[in-house]
XYZ file of N, CA and C in Angstrom:
681
model
N 32.899 1.811 3.059
C 33.269 2.264 1.726
C 33.940 3.620 1.797
N 34.923 3.825 0.934
C 35.664 5.080 0.959
C 34.861 6.243 0.394
N 33.861 5.950 -0.441
C 33.064 7.032 -1.019
C 31.963 7.522 -0.094
N 31.827 6.902 1.091
C 30.850 7.351 2.074
C 29.430 6.893 1.814
N 29.229 6.051 0.791
C 27.888 5.581 0.477
C 27.613 4.254 1.159
N 26.341 3.934 1.326
C 25.960 2.681 1.970
C 24.538 2.772 2.471
N 24.217 1.958 3.426
C 22.910 1.995 4.069
C 23.097 1.723 5.553
N 22.448 2.516 6.376
C 22.558 2.398 7.824
C 21.167 2.122 8.369
N 21.037 1.088 9.177
C 19.744 0.770 9.773
C 19.840 0.882 11.291
N 18.705 1.125 11.891
C 18.629 1.255 13.350
C 18.789 -0.129 13.967
N 19.754 -0.258 14.865
C 20.013 -1.526 15.527
C 19.369 -1.594 16.909
N 19.242 -0.442 17.570
C 18.678 -0.405 18.918
C 18.360 1.033 19.268
N 17.611 1.236 20.336
C 17.284 2.562 20.832
C 17.977 2.774 22.166
N 18.485 3.978 22.372
C 19.187 4.301 23.613
C 18.177 4.335 24.760
N 18.370 3.542 25.803
C 17.446 3.561 26.949
C 17.310 4.968 27.530
N 16.081 5.410 27.699
C 15.835 6.729 28.257
C 15.912 7.851 27.250
N 16.309 7.557 26.012
C 16.413 8.588 24.989
C 15.053 8.988 24.435
N 15.048 10.035 23.584
C 13.791 10.533 23.037
C 13.064 9.467 22.222
N 13.819 8.703 21.408
C 13.194 7.686 20.568
C 12.561 6.585 21.417
N 13.241 6.194 22.482
C 12.693 5.158 23.360
C 11.455 5.663 24.088
N 11.480 6.910 24.520
C 10.310 7.471 25.197
C 9.123 7.563 24.248
N 9.392 7.951 22.998
C 8.313 8.026 22.014
C 7.702 6.653 21.772
N 8.553 5.617 21.752
C 8.062 4.256 21.563
C 7.211 3.819 22.744
N 7.635 4.168 23.957
C 6.897 3.771 25.156
C 5.548 4.479 25.256
N 5.464 5.706 24.707
C 4.270 6.519 24.877
C 3.334 6.480 23.679
N 3.729 5.820 22.608
C 2.944 5.877 21.379
C 1.620 5.134 21.543
N 0.637 5.587 20.781
C -0.655 4.902 20.715
C -0.654 3.990 19.493
N -1.734 3.214 19.354
C -1.803 2.263 18.242
C -1.779 2.967 16.892
N -2.255 4.213 16.837
C -2.340 4.925 15.566
C -1.045 5.650 15.208
N -0.079 5.682 16.115
C 1.149 6.424 15.874
C 2.255 5.506 15.366
N 3.170 6.102 14.607
C 4.356 5.399 14.146
C 5.572 6.006 14.837
N 6.571 5.183 15.092
C 7.794 5.682 15.684
C 8.953 4.856 15.168
N 10.155 5.299 15.446
C 11.339 4.617 14.947
C 11.455 3.238 15.579
N 11.928 2.281 14.801
C 12.038 0.925 15.300
C 13.203 0.206 14.631
N 13.533 -0.949 15.146
C 14.636 -1.749 14.625
C 14.439 -2.010 13.129
N 15.517 -1.811 12.363
C 15.473 -2.063 10.932
C 15.163 -0.846 10.093
N 14.727 0.264 10.709
C 14.466 1.488 9.956
C 15.769 2.094 9.455
N 15.666 2.851 8.388
C 16.799 3.611 7.875
C 16.412 5.084 7.850
N 17.273 5.947 8.369
C 17.009 7.387 8.404
C 17.413 7.980 7.061
N 16.440 8.519 6.321
C 16.746 9.074 4.999
C 16.914 10.590 5.021
N 16.373 11.251 6.031
C 16.519 12.709 6.125
C 16.231 13.148 7.555
N 16.738 14.310 7.895
C 16.507 14.863 9.231
C 16.304 16.371 9.112
N 15.417 16.888 9.929
C 15.179 18.328 9.999
C 15.286 18.768 11.447
N 15.930 19.884 11.655
C 16.048 20.467 12.996
C 15.356 21.820 12.976
N 14.329 21.963 13.802
C 13.579 23.212 13.876
C 13.959 23.905 15.185
N 14.506 25.086 15.078
C 14.966 25.844 16.246
C 14.126 27.106 16.402
N 13.563 27.282 17.575
C 12.866 28.538 17.893
C 13.746 29.330 18.830
N 14.116 30.518 18.369
C 15.043 31.365 19.127
C 14.302 32.585 19.674
N 14.708 32.986 20.850
C 14.136 34.197 21.438
C 14.919 35.406 20.973
N 14.217 36.497 20.744
C 14.882 37.733 20.344
C 14.839 38.749 21.460
N 15.911 39.478 21.617
C 15.984 40.452 22.713
C 15.133 41.681 22.425
N 15.119 42.099 21.169
C 14.341 43.299 20.817
C 13.288 42.998 19.757
N 13.314 41.802 19.204
C 12.353 41.456 18.153
C 11.574 40.208 18.567
N 10.625 39.843 17.749
C 9.867 38.637 18.020
C 10.742 37.396 17.838
N 10.281 36.284 18.410
C 11.004 35.022 18.242
C 11.105 34.668 16.764
N 12.196 34.014 16.396
C 12.340 33.563 15.014
C 12.546 32.053 15.002
N 12.187 31.440 13.894
C 12.314 29.993 13.735
C 13.261 29.684 12.589
N 14.244 28.850 12.861
C 15.196 28.404 11.840
C 14.926 26.938 11.514
N 15.018 26.605 10.247
C 14.837 25.228 9.792
C 16.109 24.759 9.109
N 16.712 23.724 9.666
C 17.935 23.142 9.106
C 17.642 21.702 8.708
N 18.262 21.228 7.644
C 17.966 19.875 7.180
C 19.224 19.199 6.668
N 19.157 17.877 6.623
C 20.271 17.071 6.111
C 19.707 15.815 5.472
N 20.263 15.418 4.325
C 19.873 14.172 3.674
C 20.874 13.089 4.066
N 20.351 11.946 4.486
C 21.231 10.844 4.897
C 20.960 9.562 4.127
N 20.031 9.607 3.185
C 19.696 8.391 2.440
C 20.892 7.927 1.606
N 21.172 6.636 1.680
C 22.263 5.997 0.925
C 23.647 6.458 1.376
N 23.742 6.954 2.598
C 25.046 7.294 3.158
C 25.528 6.170 4.070
N 26.853 5.995 4.149
C 27.428 5.031 5.064
C 27.344 5.515 6.504
N 27.861 4.685 7.425
C 27.721 4.995 8.846
C 28.399 6.320 9.201
N 29.656 6.479 8.841
C 30.394 7.702 9.217
C 29.736 8.946 8.620
N 29.311 8.852 7.362
C 28.683 10.006 6.719
C 27.342 10.339 7.366
N 26.578 9.298 7.765
C 25.295 9.526 8.433
C 25.492 10.199 9.779
N 26.440 9.683 10.559
C 26.727 10.276 11.867
C 27.208 11.707 11.697
N 28.016 11.950 10.686
C 28.514 13.299 10.452
C 27.398 14.277 10.098
N 26.466 13.822 9.262
C 25.369 14.694 8.857
C 24.457 15.017 10.032
N 24.114 13.987 10.826
C 23.251 14.219 11.983
C 23.972 15.040 13.047
N 25.257 14.741 13.233
C 26.021 15.513 14.208
C 26.154 16.968 13.822
N 26.250 17.228 12.505
C 26.323 18.613 12.049
C 25.064 19.400 12.399
N 23.922 18.734 12.304
C 22.682 19.404 12.705
C 22.661 19.684 14.200
N 23.001 18.674 14.981
C 22.930 18.819 16.435
C 23.935 19.833 16.960
N 25.005 20.041 16.207
C 26.004 21.018 16.665
C 25.432 22.432 16.702
N 24.363 22.673 15.961
C 23.740 23.996 15.957
C 23.095 24.336 17.301
N 22.908 23.302 18.127
C 22.317 23.559 19.435
C 23.270 24.281 20.374
N 24.558 24.259 20.071
C 25.533 24.861 20.985
C 26.588 25.670 20.254
N 26.309 26.061 19.015
C 27.342 26.807 18.283
C 27.397 28.249 18.761
N 28.303 29.007 18.191
C 28.519 30.391 18.628
C 27.469 31.345 18.074
N 26.701 30.856 17.102
C 25.722 31.731 16.459
C 24.399 31.720 17.225
N 24.474 32.078 18.473
C 23.239 32.236 19.239
C 22.673 30.958 19.796
N 23.509 29.968 20.048
C 23.007 28.717 20.599
C 22.333 28.914 21.939
N 22.756 29.916 22.687
C 22.219 30.118 24.030
C 20.806 30.686 24.035
N 20.339 31.254 22.891
C 18.999 31.840 22.884
C 17.964 30.915 22.270
N 18.278 29.620 22.167
C 17.318 28.640 21.681
C 16.340 28.313 22.812
N 15.054 28.491 22.545
C 14.048 28.199 23.561
C 13.336 26.877 23.282
N 13.415 26.382 22.052
C 12.784 25.115 21.720
C 13.480 24.512 20.501
N 13.736 23.216 20.565
C 14.373 22.513 19.448
C 13.587 21.231 19.165
N 13.281 21.006 17.893
C 12.535 19.819 17.480
C 13.275 19.136 16.342
N 13.498 17.828 16.497
C 14.142 17.046 15.450
C 13.085 16.146 14.803
N 12.990 16.225 13.477
C 12.059 15.393 12.721
C 12.868 14.466 11.817
N 12.639 13.158 11.957
C 13.346 12.169 11.154
C 12.406 11.581 10.114
N 12.880 11.468 8.884
C 12.155 10.766 7.832
C 12.760 9.377 7.694
N 11.912 8.352 7.814
C 12.389 6.973 7.869
C 11.979 6.190 6.631
N 12.823 5.249 6.266
C 12.475 4.239 5.264
C 12.319 2.915 5.998
N 11.241 2.207 5.684
C 10.978 0.953 6.388
C 10.692 -0.152 5.375
N 11.442 -1.229 5.483
C 11.231 -2.375 4.608
C 10.054 -3.195 5.136
N 9.169 -3.569 4.233
C 8.018 -4.373 4.606
C 7.873 -5.545 3.639
N 7.483 -6.659 4.170
C 7.183 -7.785 3.301
C 5.897 -7.481 2.536
N 5.958 -7.640 1.224
C 4.777 -7.360 0.418
C 3.793 -8.511 0.565
N 2.549 -8.211 0.933
C 1.572 -9.284 1.129
C 1.300 -10.049 -0.167
N 0.895 -11.288 -0.011
C 0.470 -12.099 -1.145
C -0.979 -12.527 -0.947
N -1.649 -12.748 -2.055
C -3.040 -13.181 -1.999
C -3.199 -14.465 -2.796
N -3.964 -15.372 -2.243
C -4.299 -16.617 -2.922
C -5.716 -16.464 -3.478
N -5.827 -16.578 -4.784
C -7.134 -16.477 -5.431
C -7.492 -17.858 -5.961
N -8.499 -18.470 -5.360
C -8.926 -19.812 -5.751
C -10.070 -19.696 -6.738
N -9.893 -20.316 -7.899
C -10.857 -20.212 -8.989
C -11.634 -21.514 -9.133
N -12.955 -21.392 -9.206
C -13.833 -22.534 -9.426
C -14.538 -22.345 -10.770
N -14.534 -23.398 -11.573
C -15.102 -23.316 -12.916
C -16.457 -24.015 -12.965
N -17.331 -23.613 -13.883
C -18.644 -24.251 -14.001
C -18.505 -25.754 -14.280
N -19.425 -26.553 -13.764
C -19.352 -28.007 -13.996
C -19.259 -28.379 -15.472
N -19.894 -27.598 -16.339
C -19.886 -27.923 -17.768
C -18.491 -27.819 -18.386
N -17.596 -27.070 -17.744
C -16.245 -26.928 -18.285
C -15.317 -28.058 -17.844
N -15.758 -28.840 -16.866
C -15.004 -30.008 -16.412
C -13.540 -29.666 -16.108
N -13.344 -28.586 -15.372
C -11.997 -28.154 -14.987
C -11.880 -28.171 -13.466
N -10.752 -28.634 -12.929
C -10.582 -28.639 -11.471
C -10.316 -27.225 -10.959
N -10.601 -26.964 -9.700
C -10.257 -25.654 -9.125
C -8.745 -25.427 -9.193
N -8.368 -24.203 -9.308
C -6.945 -23.857 -9.296
C -6.743 -22.581 -8.492
N -5.521 -22.410 -8.015
C -5.183 -21.243 -7.201
C -4.090 -20.442 -7.881
N -4.294 -19.145 -7.998
C -3.272 -18.261 -8.538
C -2.825 -17.315 -7.434
N -1.558 -16.933 -7.457
C -0.988 -16.033 -6.451
C -0.842 -14.641 -7.053
N -1.398 -13.666 -6.355
C -1.360 -12.290 -6.818
C -0.765 -11.387 -5.741
N -0.420 -10.171 -6.148
C 0.125 -9.174 -5.240
C -0.844 -8.002 -5.136
N -0.805 -7.264 -4.022
C -1.687 -6.105 -3.881
C -1.529 -5.139 -5.053
N -2.663 -4.709 -5.567
C -2.650 -3.790 -6.701
C -2.845 -4.463 -8.033
N -2.774 -5.802 -8.073
C -3.014 -6.517 -9.324
C -4.487 -6.411 -9.703
N -4.729 -6.154 -10.984
C -6.097 -6.139 -11.481
C -6.555 -7.570 -11.704
N -7.736 -7.902 -11.218
C -8.215 -9.285 -11.250
C -8.385 -9.784 -12.682
N -8.975 -8.985 -13.548
C -9.187 -9.414 -14.932
C -7.869 -9.680 -15.641
N -6.956 -8.722 -15.560
C -5.680 -8.880 -16.252
C -4.915 -10.085 -15.727
N -4.929 -10.275 -14.405
C -4.200 -11.396 -13.813
C -4.775 -12.723 -14.287
N -6.111 -12.834 -14.356
C -6.739 -14.075 -14.776
C -6.485 -14.356 -16.258
N -6.550 -13.334 -17.080
C -6.285 -13.531 -18.505
C -4.833 -13.946 -18.741
N -3.910 -13.344 -17.976
C -2.498 -13.701 -18.114
C -2.230 -15.143 -17.693
N -3.070 -15.662 -16.808
C -2.935 -17.054 -16.370
C -3.661 -18.013 -17.314
N -4.248 -17.491 -18.383
C -4.931 -18.348 -19.346
C -6.365 -18.674 -19.002
N -6.949 -17.974 -18.036
C -8.334 -18.236 -17.648
C -9.276 -17.679 -18.717
N -10.218 -18.492 -19.180
C -11.213 -18.056 -20.155
C -12.307 -17.317 -19.396
N -12.088 -16.040 -19.230
C -12.923 -15.245 -18.327
C -14.180 -14.710 -18.995
N -14.071 -14.244 -20.231
C -15.191 -13.564 -20.869
C -16.309 -14.554 -21.204
N -17.480 -14.285 -20.657
C -18.615 -15.210 -20.737
C -19.502 -14.854 -21.937
N -19.647 -15.769 -22.903
C -20.504 -15.474 -24.063
C -21.979 -15.337 -23.703
N -22.354 -15.792 -22.509
C -23.754 -15.686 -22.078
C -24.058 -14.359 -21.386
N -23.051 -13.514 -21.252
C -23.241 -12.265 -20.517
C -24.253 -11.368 -21.207
N -25.158 -10.816 -20.421
C -26.100 -9.829 -20.923
C -25.461 -8.456 -20.768
N -25.081 -7.896 -21.869
C -24.308 -6.653 -21.834
C -25.126 -5.504 -21.256
N -24.433 -4.590 -20.615
C -25.088 -3.442 -19.984
C -25.124 -2.235 -20.919
N -24.319 -2.290 -21.996
C -24.210 -1.135 -22.892
C -25.175 -1.212 -24.068
N -26.098 -2.172 -24.050
C -27.109 -2.238 -25.093
C -26.727 -3.059 -26.304
N -25.471 -3.491 -26.397
C -25.059 -4.303 -27.536
C -25.570 -5.730 -27.341
N -25.719 -6.481 -28.446
C -26.294 -7.833 -28.331
C -25.394 -8.787 -27.570
N -26.004 -9.767 -26.878
C -25.258 -10.786 -26.146
C -24.321 -11.525 -27.085
N -23.080 -11.764 -26.611
C -22.103 -12.504 -27.406
C -21.339 -11.649 -28.398
N -21.458 -10.314 -28.308
C -20.787 -9.440 -29.277
C -19.398 -9.024 -28.841
N -18.811 -9.759 -27.888
C -17.453 -9.440 -27.474
C -17.408 -8.617 -26.201
N -16.185 -8.307 -25.759
C -16.051 -7.547 -24.515
C -15.683 -6.107 -24.803
N -15.790 -5.284 -23.774
C -15.581 -3.842 -23.936
C -14.144 -3.428 -23.651
N -13.253 -4.394 -23.372
C -11.850 -4.051 -23.137
C -11.610 -3.323 -21.835
N -12.215 -3.800 -20.770
C -12.044 -3.236 -19.422
C -12.767 -1.912 -19.220
N -13.725 -1.619 -20.067
C -14.463 -0.373 -19.885
C -15.521 -0.443 -18.800
N -15.814 -1.655 -18.314
C -16.816 -1.815 -17.274
C -18.224 -1.647 -17.786
N -18.464 -2.013 -19.052
C -19.784 -1.823 -19.658
C -20.469 -3.116 -20.068
N -19.684 -4.173 -20.333
C -20.284 -5.345 -20.970
C -20.648 -6.470 -19.999
N -20.076 -6.474 -18.842
C -20.340 -7.487 -17.813
C -19.848 -8.887 -18.198
N -19.068 -9.011 -19.273
C -18.606 -10.342 -19.668
C -17.548 -10.892 -18.708
N -16.911 -10.046 -17.913
C -15.868 -10.509 -17.000
C -16.375 -10.650 -15.570
N -17.682 -10.645 -15.384
C -18.245 -10.751 -14.034
C -17.865 -12.085 -13.392
N -17.553 -12.046 -12.112
C -17.268 -13.248 -11.330
C -18.109 -13.186 -10.058
N -18.310 -14.336 -9.452
C -19.026 -14.399 -8.180
C -18.015 -14.619 -7.070
N -17.975 -13.711 -6.109
C -17.007 -13.777 -5.012
C -17.658 -14.510 -3.844
N -17.178 -15.706 -3.578
C -17.751 -16.515 -2.503
C -17.091 -16.241 -1.166
N -15.850 -15.793 -1.200
C -15.111 -15.551 0.041
C -14.019 -14.536 -0.230
N -13.772 -13.647 0.737
C -12.674 -12.693 0.624
C -13.007 -11.425 -0.129
N -14.289 -11.092 -0.217
C -14.667 -9.882 -0.928
C -14.063 -8.622 -0.339
N -13.755 -8.640 0.957
C -13.160 -7.462 1.601
C -11.729 -7.214 1.149
N -11.135 -8.191 0.455
C -9.771 -8.045 -0.043
C -9.726 -7.405 -1.429
N -10.897 -7.090 -1.972
C -10.985 -6.422 -3.266
C -11.275 -4.940 -3.077
N -10.851 -4.136 -4.032
C -11.144 -2.709 -3.976
C -12.659 -2.505 -3.947
N -13.143 -1.504 -3.226
C -14.592 -1.287 -3.120
C -15.232 -0.976 -4.471
N -16.475 -1.360 -4.606
C -17.219 -1.047 -5.817
C -17.470 0.454 -5.916
N -17.375 0.964 -7.145
C -17.808 2.328 -7.392
C -19.272 2.320 -7.822
N -19.832 3.504 -7.938
C -21.277 3.629 -8.131
C -21.754 2.895 -9.386
N -21.037 3.026 -10.509
C -21.487 2.417 -11.759
C -21.519 0.893 -11.653
N -20.469 0.312 -11.091
C -20.431 -1.142 -10.958
C -21.524 -1.621 -10.005
N -21.709 -0.905 -8.921
C -22.727 -1.313 -7.947
C -24.120 -1.282 -8.577
N -24.394 -0.255 -9.385
C -25.685 -0.160 -10.057
C -25.842 -1.291 -11.065
N -24.783 -1.596 -11.793
C -24.824 -2.610 -12.836
C -25.097 -4.011 -12.280
N -24.621 -4.264 -11.061
C -24.725 -5.602 -10.473
C -25.629 -5.626 -9.245
N -26.551 -4.687 -9.173
C -27.370 -4.573 -7.968
C -28.244 -5.805 -7.732
N -28.579 -6.566 -8.785
C -29.396 -7.768 -8.615
C -28.573 -8.994 -8.225
N -27.259 -8.871 -8.272
C -26.359 -9.993 -7.928
C -25.260 -9.450 -7.017
N -25.558 -9.233 -5.750
C -24.637 -8.527 -4.840
C -23.300 -9.230 -4.626
N -23.200 -10.529 -4.896
C -21.927 -11.230 -4.704
C -21.028 -11.121 -5.937
N -21.549 -10.573 -7.013
C -20.780 -10.492 -8.247
C -19.903 -9.238 -8.254
N -18.785 -9.358 -8.937
C -17.901 -8.228 -9.183
C -17.461 -8.249 -10.638
N -17.211 -7.081 -11.189
C -16.568 -6.983 -12.494
C -15.064 -7.143 -12.274
N -14.501 -8.177 -12.877
C -13.072 -8.423 -12.665
C -12.224 -7.256 -13.172
N -12.695 -6.570 -14.215
C -11.910 -5.458 -14.773
C -11.874 -4.259 -13.834
N -12.803 -4.189 -12.884
C -12.867 -3.070 -11.946
C -12.512 -3.500 -10.523
N -11.851 -4.638 -10.414
C -11.494 -5.168 -9.091
C -9.985 -5.302 -8.989
N -9.428 -4.673 -7.973
C -7.997 -4.792 -7.689
C -7.838 -5.510 -6.347
N -6.921 -6.441 -6.300
C -6.794 -7.276 -5.107
C -5.879 -6.613 -4.079
N -5.986 -7.081 -2.820
C -5.115 -6.586 -1.762
C -5.485 -5.217 -1.258
N -6.785 -4.938 -1.172
C -7.229 -3.623 -0.706
C -6.624 -3.317 0.664
N -6.051 -2.095 0.779
C -5.384 -1.626 2.001
C -4.212 -2.543 2.391
N -3.558 -3.129 1.389
C -2.362 -3.956 1.586
C -2.645 -5.175 2.466
N -3.870 -5.670 2.411
C -4.219 -6.861 3.186
C -3.884 -8.110 2.374
N -3.671 -9.210 3.089
C -3.449 -10.479 2.416
C -4.463 -11.501 2.913
N -4.607 -12.564 2.146
C -5.567 -13.584 2.519
C -5.962 -14.403 1.304
N -7.138 -15.017 1.382
C -7.611 -15.893 0.315
C -8.947 -15.401 -0.219
N -9.042 -15.408 -1.543
C -10.270 -15.026 -2.231
C -10.751 -16.238 -3.022
N -12.017 -16.587 -2.871
C -12.600 -17.692 -3.623
C -13.591 -17.134 -4.635
N -13.455 -17.562 -5.890
C -14.217 -16.965 -6.980
C -14.824 -18.055 -7.871
N -16.058 -17.858 -8.274
C -16.678 -18.665 -9.315
C -16.544 -17.934 -10.649
N -15.874 -18.595 -11.602
C -15.704 -18.030 -12.937
C -16.967 -18.281 -13.741
N -17.297 -17.310 -14.634
C -18.496 -17.442 -15.481
C -19.727 -17.817 -14.658
N -20.144 -16.991 -13.712
C -21.238 -17.372 -12.798
C -22.567 -17.638 -13.486
N -22.783 -17.138 -14.700
C -24.048 -17.394 -15.399
C -24.159 -18.855 -15.839
N -23.024 -19.559 -15.873
C -23.026 -20.940 -16.355
C -23.188 -21.964 -15.222
N -23.348 -21.473 -13.988
C -23.507 -22.403 -12.865
C -24.974 -22.784 -12.713
């Protein structure tokens, strides 16, 4: 493009280069540049020695996000040129390049299998959710009759008096998690106290799926008091 805009992704690493060495030496907990990454910014940190003063550190930066190939190379090359320019390039004692990367990832999906009480005479069904979806909202949007009229409310109001609107007080949206509980956000203290007699139960209004961006299958009994 003539306007210099675009997207540039890493196609390969130069054998023996710094990026390749970092990849070869990285541990499981470290991240490094890899195929498909896009460089969105770069910083060059230069430590210079002073003849009569203490060492000084210079920080130079360049933004490369949404730039085309020529513009990206020009921006990175402009930074690297500081290593040998006339402004004291020879007194550099240490140079560090820091790259900020953008990485495309497939968003995980979760299969939530719903089982209904025998009295409702409904077959099991599976709904597909994404990490971060709230379980209660997702089920209501799918038409699931989640709020249980038999729920014994925790807020002192009489049974069957409606729900609290996701306040986590009425227990009408409680479900029993038969499989995949680790894929839900952890219980907080109030929910854990409220359901301490039924450890497999969760409040759907306080449960978000795809904890830590994991995917998998969750099996749930709807209206567990009716089983």
